[in-house]
Amino acid sequence: MSEVPQTRCGLVALVGRPNVGKTTLLNRMVGEKLAAITRKPHTTRNRILGIVTRGRDQTVLIDTPGIDAERSRLMNRVLNRTAVQALADADIVCFIIEAGRFEAGDAFILEAIRAAGRPAVLVVNKVDRVADKSTLLPFLETRAGEFDYLGIVPLSGKTGKNLEGLIDELRTHLPEGPFLYDPEQLSDRPERFRAEEMIREALLERLGQEVPYAVAVRVEDWEDRPGITHIDALILVERDSQKGIVIGKGGQMLKRIGQAAREQLETLLGRKIMLRLTVRVEEGWSQSNRALRELGIEEPR
């Protein structure tokens, strides 16, 4: 009697500096948009699971906020701790850096990986941006000498080049064990969370440098009706001046934000969306433990 092949399943933490492309990789590997992506650093605020099931292997990806040693505000300290906690929980660490760049922040994260004692795969992202490809091999050789990586995978999250190579590399190192999630499941996050992320992405893409980090989004009401979903969402800001910027002259900015978010949501959820946005000032919300808990941005237990 032949033996039934063993399933393999493991938690893989995606860690790296802000804006190195962690969430882009998560969305691409899962095959759906789970979280907000913008050109601005510190976009990711939550620990998000993405689930990739191939055959008898299940890779559970933990997307984390970018680790930034310079952070001082309460919310930023919480984000750092969320990312570091993911290192402790992971079976494998996926350390993401930019091709041709290794800064003090990268070195800080490498030391955190070393301290966590977890095996790691080095992902060298954005290789499509390297003009002189002859510099890439020496860069990879230098990085290989800094840590005993399970493997080093150069790729482009933007174009998808060698994405399958990364998935195959991670599958090779998964521990044997039962699946943690249904094979058809792509994330642990509900549709409400994904709606909040799409609204926040629309905000971040359309606002200036100051306002984005003082805004948060919370879905207040969600009603599914035949052929249409009604969503009421609250946008929190910290000052009246920020509220004015978000709303814009004659409400035009808020209208553009709502239209962009609605179009994304209709594509994502596959149905018509009626979206209503309200802006409210809550001074110091990013410095309030209560507000951070209500928004799902909380310290790990």
CSV table of C-alpha atoms in Angstrom, one decimal:
chain,number,residue,atom,x,y,z
A,1,MET,CA,0.0,0.0,0.0
A,2,SER,CA,1.5,3.3,-1.1
A,3,GLU,CA,1.9,6.1,1.5
A,4,VAL,CA,-0.2,9.2,1.1
A,5,PRO,CA,2.1,12.2,0.4
A,6,GLN,CA,2.6,14.5,3.3
A,7,THR,CA,1.2,18.0,3.1
A,8,ARG,CA,3.5,20.9,4.0
A,9,CYS,CA,2.4,24.2,5.5
A,10,GLY,CA,4.3,27.1,7.0
A,11,LEU,CA,4.1,30.8,8.1
A,12,VAL,CA,6.4,33.1,6.0
A,13,ALA,CA,6.9,36.6,7.3
A,14,LEU,CA,7.5,39.3,4.7
A,15,VAL,CA,9.8,41.9,6.3
A,16,GLY,CA,11.8,44.8,5.0
A,17,ARG,CA,12.2,48.6,5.1
A,18,PRO,CA,9.2,50.7,4.2
A,19,ASN,CA,8.4,50.9,0.5
A,20,VAL,CA,10.6,47.9,-0.6
A,21,GLY,CA,7.6,46.2,-2.2
A,22,LYS,CA,6.3,43.7,0.4
A,23,THR,CA,2.6,44.3,-0.2
A,24,THR,CA,3.1,44.3,-4.0
A,25,LEU,CA,4.7,40.8,-3.7
A,26,LEU,CA,1.9,39.6,-1.3
A,27,ASN,CA,-0.8,40.7,-3.8
A,28,ARG,CA,1.0,39.2,-6.7
A,29,MET,CA,1.7,35.8,-5.0
A,30,VAL,CA,-1.9,35.5,-3.9
A,31,GLY,CA,-3.3,36.6,-7.2
A,32,GLU,CA,-5.7,39.2,-5.8
A,33,LYS,CA,-5.4,42.7,-4.2
A,34,LEU,CA,-5.6,42.2,-0.5
A,35,ALA,CA,-4.0,45.4,0.7
A,36,ALA,CA,-3.2,48.9,-0.3
A,37,ILE,CA,-0.2,49.7,-2.5
A,38,THR,CA,1.1,53.2,-3.0
A,39,ARG,CA,4.4,54.9,-3.8
A,40,LYS,CA,4.5,56.4,-0.3
A,41,PRO,CA,6.4,54.6,2.5
A,42,HIS,CA,4.5,53.3,5.6
A,43,THR,CA,1.4,52.3,3.6
A,44,THR,CA,1.0,49.0,5.4
A,45,ARG,CA,-0.4,49.3,8.9
A,46,ASN,CA,-1.7,45.9,9.7
A,47,ARG,CA,-0.5,42.3,9.8
A,48,ILE,CA,-2.2,40.7,6.8
A,49,LEU,CA,-2.2,37.0,5.9
A,50,GLY,CA,-2.2,35.9,2.3
A,51,ILE,CA,-2.6,32.2,1.5
A,52,VAL,CA,-1.0,30.5,-1.5
A,53,THR,CA,-1.9,26.8,-1.9
A,54,ARG,CA,-0.2,24.8,-4.6
A,55,GLY,CA,-0.8,21.0,-4.7
A,56,ARG,CA,0.1,19.7,-1.2
A,57,ASP,CA,1.9,22.8,-0.1
A,58,GLN,CA,0.4,25.8,1.6
A,59,THR,CA,2.4,29.0,2.1
A,60,VAL,CA,0.8,31.4,4.6
A,61,LEU,CA,2.3,34.8,3.9
A,62,ILE,CA,2.4,37.4,6.7
A,63,ASP,CA,2.7,40.9,5.3
A,64,THR,CA,4.0,43.4,7.8
A,65,PRO,CA,4.5,47.1,8.2
A,66,GLY,CA,7.9,48.3,7.1
A,67,ILE,CA,10.4,48.2,10.0
A,68,ASP,CA,11.8,51.7,10.6
A,69,ALA,CA,14.3,52.3,13.3
A,70,GLU,CA,13.6,56.0,13.3
A,71,ARG,CA,9.9,55.8,14.3
A,72,SER,CA,8.9,57.6,17.5
A,73,ARG,CA,5.1,58.1,17.4
A,74,LEU,CA,3.0,55.6,19.3
A,75,MET,CA,1.4,54.2,16.1
A,76,ASN,CA,4.8,53.9,14.5
A,77,ARG,CA,6.2,52.0,17.5
A,78,VAL,CA,3.2,49.7,17.4
A,79,LEU,CA,3.9,49.0,13.7
A,80,ASN,CA,7.5,48.1,14.4
A,81,ARG,CA,6.5,45.7,17.1
A,82,THR,CA,3.9,44.1,14.9
A,83,ALA,CA,6.6,43.4,12.3
A,84,VAL,CA,9.1,42.1,14.8
A,85,GLN,CA,6.4,39.8,16.4
A,86,ALA,CA,5.9,38.3,12.9
A,87,LEU,CA,9.5,37.3,12.9
A,88,ALA,CA,9.0,35.3,16.1
A,89,ASP,CA,5.9,33.6,14.7
A,90,ALA,CA,7.3,32.7,11.3
A,91,ASP,CA,8.7,29.3,10.2
A,92,ILE,CA,10.6,31.2,7.4
A,93,VAL,CA,11.5,34.9,7.0
A,94,CYS,CA,11.3,36.5,3.6
A,95,PHE,CA,13.7,39.4,3.9
A,96,ILE,CA,13.0,41.9,1.1
A,97,ILE,CA,15.5,44.5,-0.1
A,98,GLU,CA,15.9,46.6,-3.1
A,99,ALA,CA,18.4,45.6,-5.8
A,100,GLY,CA,21.6,47.7,-5.6
A,101,ARG,CA,20.6,49.2,-2.2
A,102,PHE,CA,21.5,48.0,1.3
A,103,GLU,CA,21.1,50.8,3.8
A,104,ALA,CA,21.3,51.1,7.6
A,105,GLY,CA,17.7,50.2,7.9
A,106,ASP,CA,18.3,46.9,6.0
A,107,ALA,CA,21.2,46.1,8.4
A,108,PHE,CA,18.9,46.9,11.4
A,109,ILE,CA,16.4,44.4,10.1
A,110,LEU,CA,19.0,41.7,9.3
A,111,GLU,CA,20.1,41.9,13.0
A,112,ALA,CA,16.5,41.5,14.1
A,113,ILE,CA,16.3,38.4,11.9
A,114,ARG,CA,19.5,37.1,13.4
A,115,ALA,CA,18.2,37.7,16.9
A,116,ALA,CA,14.9,35.9,16.1
A,117,GLY,CA,16.9,32.8,15.1
A,118,ARG,CA,14.7,32.1,12.1
A,119,PRO,CA,15.8,30.8,8.7
A,120,ALA,CA,15.5,33.4,5.9
A,121,VAL,CA,15.2,33.7,2.2
A,122,LEU,CA,16.6,36.9,0.8
A,123,VAL,CA,14.4,38.5,-1.9
A,124,VAL,CA,16.2,41.2,-4.0
A,125,ASN,CA,13.3,43.2,-5.4
A,126,LYS,CA,13.1,45.8,-8.2
A,127,VAL,CA,15.8,44.3,-10.4
A,128,ASP,CA,13.9,45.9,-13.3
A,129,ARG,CA,15.2,49.3,-12.0
A,130,VAL,CA,18.9,48.3,-12.2
A,131,ALA,CA,20.3,50.1,-15.3
A,132,ASP,CA,23.6,48.3,-15.3
A,133,LYS,CA,22.9,44.6,-14.8
A,134,SER,CA,26.6,43.8,-14.4
A,135,THR,CA,26.4,45.3,-10.9
A,136,LEU,CA,23.8,42.9,-9.8
A,137,LEU,CA,26.0,39.8,-9.3
A,138,PRO,CA,28.6,41.5,-7.1
A,139,PHE,CA,25.7,43.0,-5.1
A,140,LEU,CA,24.2,39.5,-4.6
A,141,GLU,CA,27.6,38.0,-3.6
A,142,THR,CA,28.1,40.7,-1.0
A,143,ARG,CA,24.7,40.0,0.5
A,144,ALA,CA,25.3,36.2,0.5
A,145,GLY,CA,28.3,36.7,2.7
A,146,GLU,CA,26.3,38.5,5.4
A,147,PHE,CA,24.0,35.7,6.5
A,148,ASP,CA,23.4,32.0,5.9
A,149,TYR,CA,20.3,32.4,3.7
A,150,LEU,CA,18.3,29.4,2.6
A,151,GLY,CA,18.3,31.0,-0.8
A,152,ILE,CA,18.6,34.3,-2.6
A,153,VAL,CA,15.9,35.2,-5.2
A,154,PRO,CA,16.2,38.3,-7.4
A,155,LEU,CA,12.9,39.4,-8.9
A,156,SER,CA,10.6,42.2,-9.9
A,157,GLY,CA,7.4,42.5,-8.0
A,158,LYS,CA,6.2,45.1,-10.4
A,159,THR,CA,6.5,43.0,-13.6
A,160,GLY,CA,6.2,39.6,-11.9
A,161,LYS,CA,9.6,38.4,-13.2
A,162,ASN,CA,10.8,35.3,-11.3
A,163,LEU,CA,7.8,35.5,-8.9
A,164,GLU,CA,7.2,31.7,-9.5
A,165,GLY,CA,10.9,31.2,-8.6
A,166,LEU,CA,10.2,32.8,-5.2
A,167,ILE,CA,7.1,30.7,-4.6
A,168,ASP,CA,9.0,27.5,-5.5
A,169,GLU,CA,11.9,28.5,-3.2
A,170,LEU,CA,9.6,29.0,-0.3
A,171,ARG,CA,7.7,25.7,-0.9
A,172,THR,CA,11.0,23.8,-0.7
A,173,HIS,CA,11.5,24.9,2.9
A,174,LEU,CA,8.0,24.5,4.3
A,175,PRO,CA,7.7,22.1,7.2
A,176,GLU,CA,5.5,19.1,7.0
A,177,GLY,CA,2.1,19.6,8.6
A,178,PRO,CA,-1.6,20.0,7.9
A,179,PHE,CA,-3.0,23.0,6.0
A,180,LEU,CA,-4.0,25.9,8.3
A,181,TYR,CA,-6.6,27.2,5.9
A,182,ASP,CA,-9.1,25.9,3.3
A,183,PRO,CA,-7.2,25.6,-0.1
A,184,GLU,CA,-9.7,28.0,-1.7
A,185,GLN,CA,-9.1,30.7,0.9
A,186,LEU,CA,-6.8,33.6,-0.1
A,187,SER,CA,-6.7,35.6,3.1
A,188,ASP,CA,-7.8,35.8,6.7
A,189,ARG,CA,-9.1,39.3,6.2
A,190,PRO,CA,-12.9,40.0,5.6
A,191,GLU,CA,-14.2,42.1,2.8
A,192,ARG,CA,-14.7,45.0,5.1
A,193,PHE,CA,-10.9,45.2,5.7
A,194,ARG,CA,-10.2,45.1,2.0
A,195,ALA,CA,-12.7,47.9,1.4
A,196,GLU,CA,-10.9,50.0,4.1
A,197,GLU,CA,-7.6,49.3,2.3
A,198,MET,CA,-8.9,50.4,-1.1
A,199,ILE,CA,-10.3,53.6,0.3
A,200,ARG,CA,-7.1,54.3,2.1
A,201,GLU,CA,-5.1,53.6,-1.1
A,202,ALA,CA,-7.3,56.2,-2.9
A,203,LEU,CA,-6.6,58.7,-0.1
A,204,LEU,CA,-2.8,58.1,-0.1
A,205,GLU,CA,-2.5,58.4,-3.9
A,206,ARG,CA,-4.3,61.7,-4.0
A,207,LEU,CA,-3.1,63.6,-1.0
A,208,GLY,CA,0.1,65.5,-0.3
A,209,GLN,CA,3.0,64.4,1.9
A,210,GLU,CA,1.6,65.6,5.3
A,211,VAL,CA,-2.0,64.4,5.4
A,212,PRO,CA,-1.7,60.6,4.5
A,213,TYR,CA,-0.1,59.6,7.7
A,214,ALA,CA,-2.7,61.4,9.8
A,215,VAL,CA,-5.7,59.6,8.1
A,216,ALA,CA,-7.4,56.3,8.9
A,217,VAL,CA,-10.4,54.5,7.5
A,218,ARG,CA,-13.1,52.5,9.2
A,219,VAL,CA,-16.2,50.9,7.6
A,220,GLU,CA,-19.1,51.8,9.8
A,221,ASP,CA,-21.9,50.0,7.9
A,222,TRP,CA,-22.1,47.3,5.3
A,223,GLU,CA,-25.4,46.2,3.7
A,224,ASP,CA,-25.6,43.6,1.0
A,225,ARG,CA,-28.7,43.9,-1.2
A,226,PRO,CA,-29.6,42.1,-4.5
A,227,GLY,CA,-27.0,43.2,-7.0
A,228,ILE,CA,-25.5,46.0,-4.9
A,229,THR,CA,-23.6,46.5,-1.7
A,230,HIS,CA,-24.0,49.7,0.4
A,231,ILE,CA,-20.9,50.8,2.3
A,232,ASP,CA,-20.6,53.7,4.7
A,233,ALA,CA,-17.0,54.5,5.7
A,234,LEU,CA,-15.5,57.0,8.1
A,235,ILE,CA,-12.2,58.8,7.3
A,236,LEU,CA,-10.5,60.0,10.5
A,237,VAL,CA,-8.1,62.9,10.4
A,238,GLU,CA,-6.3,64.7,13.3
A,239,ARG,CA,-6.9,68.4,12.5
A,240,ASP,CA,-9.6,70.6,10.9
A,241,SER,CA,-7.0,71.7,8.2
A,242,GLN,CA,-6.6,68.1,7.2
A,243,LYS,CA,-10.3,67.6,7.0
A,244,GLY,CA,-10.5,70.6,4.6
A,245,ILE,CA,-7.8,69.0,2.4
A,246,VAL,CA,-9.5,65.6,2.3
A,247,ILE,CA,-12.8,67.2,1.3
A,248,GLY,CA,-11.4,69.7,-1.1
A,249,LYS,CA,-13.0,72.7,-2.7
A,250,GLY,CA,-16.7,72.1,-3.1
A,251,GLY,CA,-16.1,68.5,-2.0
A,252,GLN,CA,-14.3,67.6,-5.2
A,253,MET,CA,-11.3,65.8,-3.6
A,254,LEU,CA,-13.6,63.6,-1.5
A,255,LYS,CA,-15.6,62.9,-4.6
A,256,ARG,CA,-12.5,61.8,-6.6
A,257,ILE,CA,-11.3,59.6,-3.7
A,258,GLY,CA,-14.7,58.0,-3.4
A,259,GLN,CA,-15.0,57.3,-7.2
A,260,ALA,CA,-11.5,55.7,-7.3
A,261,ALA,CA,-12.2,53.6,-4.3
A,262,ARG,CA,-15.6,52.5,-5.6
A,263,GLU,CA,-14.2,51.5,-9.0
A,264,GLN,CA,-11.5,49.4,-7.3
A,265,LEU,CA,-14.1,47.7,-5.0
A,266,GLU,CA,-16.4,46.9,-7.8
A,267,THR,CA,-13.6,45.2,-9.7
A,268,LEU,CA,-12.4,43.4,-6.5
A,269,LEU,CA,-15.8,42.3,-5.2
A,270,GLY,CA,-17.5,41.7,-8.6
A,271,ARG,CA,-20.6,43.7,-7.9
A,272,LYS,CA,-22.0,47.2,-7.9
A,273,ILE,CA,-21.0,49.3,-4.9
A,274,MET,CA,-22.7,52.3,-3.4
A,275,LEU,CA,-20.0,54.1,-1.3
A,276,ARG,CA,-20.6,57.0,1.1
A,277,LEU,CA,-17.6,58.6,2.8
A,278,THR,CA,-17.7,60.8,5.9
A,279,VAL,CA,-14.7,62.8,7.2
A,280,ARG,CA,-14.3,63.4,11.0
A,281,VAL,CA,-11.7,65.1,13.1
A,282,GLU,CA,-10.4,63.1,16.0
A,283,GLU,CA,-7.4,64.9,17.5
A,284,GLY,CA,-4.4,62.7,18.3
A,285,TRP,CA,-6.0,59.4,17.1
A,286,SER,CA,-2.5,58.1,16.1
A,287,GLN,CA,-1.3,58.6,19.6
A,288,SER,CA,-4.3,56.9,21.3
A,289,ASN,CA,-4.2,53.2,22.2
A,290,ARG,CA,-8.0,53.1,22.2
A,291,ALA,CA,-8.2,54.5,18.6
A,292,LEU,CA,-5.5,52.2,17.4
A,293,ARG,CA,-7.3,49.2,18.8
A,294,GLU,CA,-10.6,50.3,17.2
A,295,LEU,CA,-8.9,50.6,13.9
A,296,GLY,CA,-7.2,47.2,14.2
A,297,ILE,CA,-3.7,48.8,14.5
A,298,GLU,CA,-2.8,47.4,17.9
A,299,GLU,CA,0.1,46.1,19.8
A,300,PRO,CA,0.6,42.3,19.4
A,301,ARG,CA,-0.3,40.3,22.5
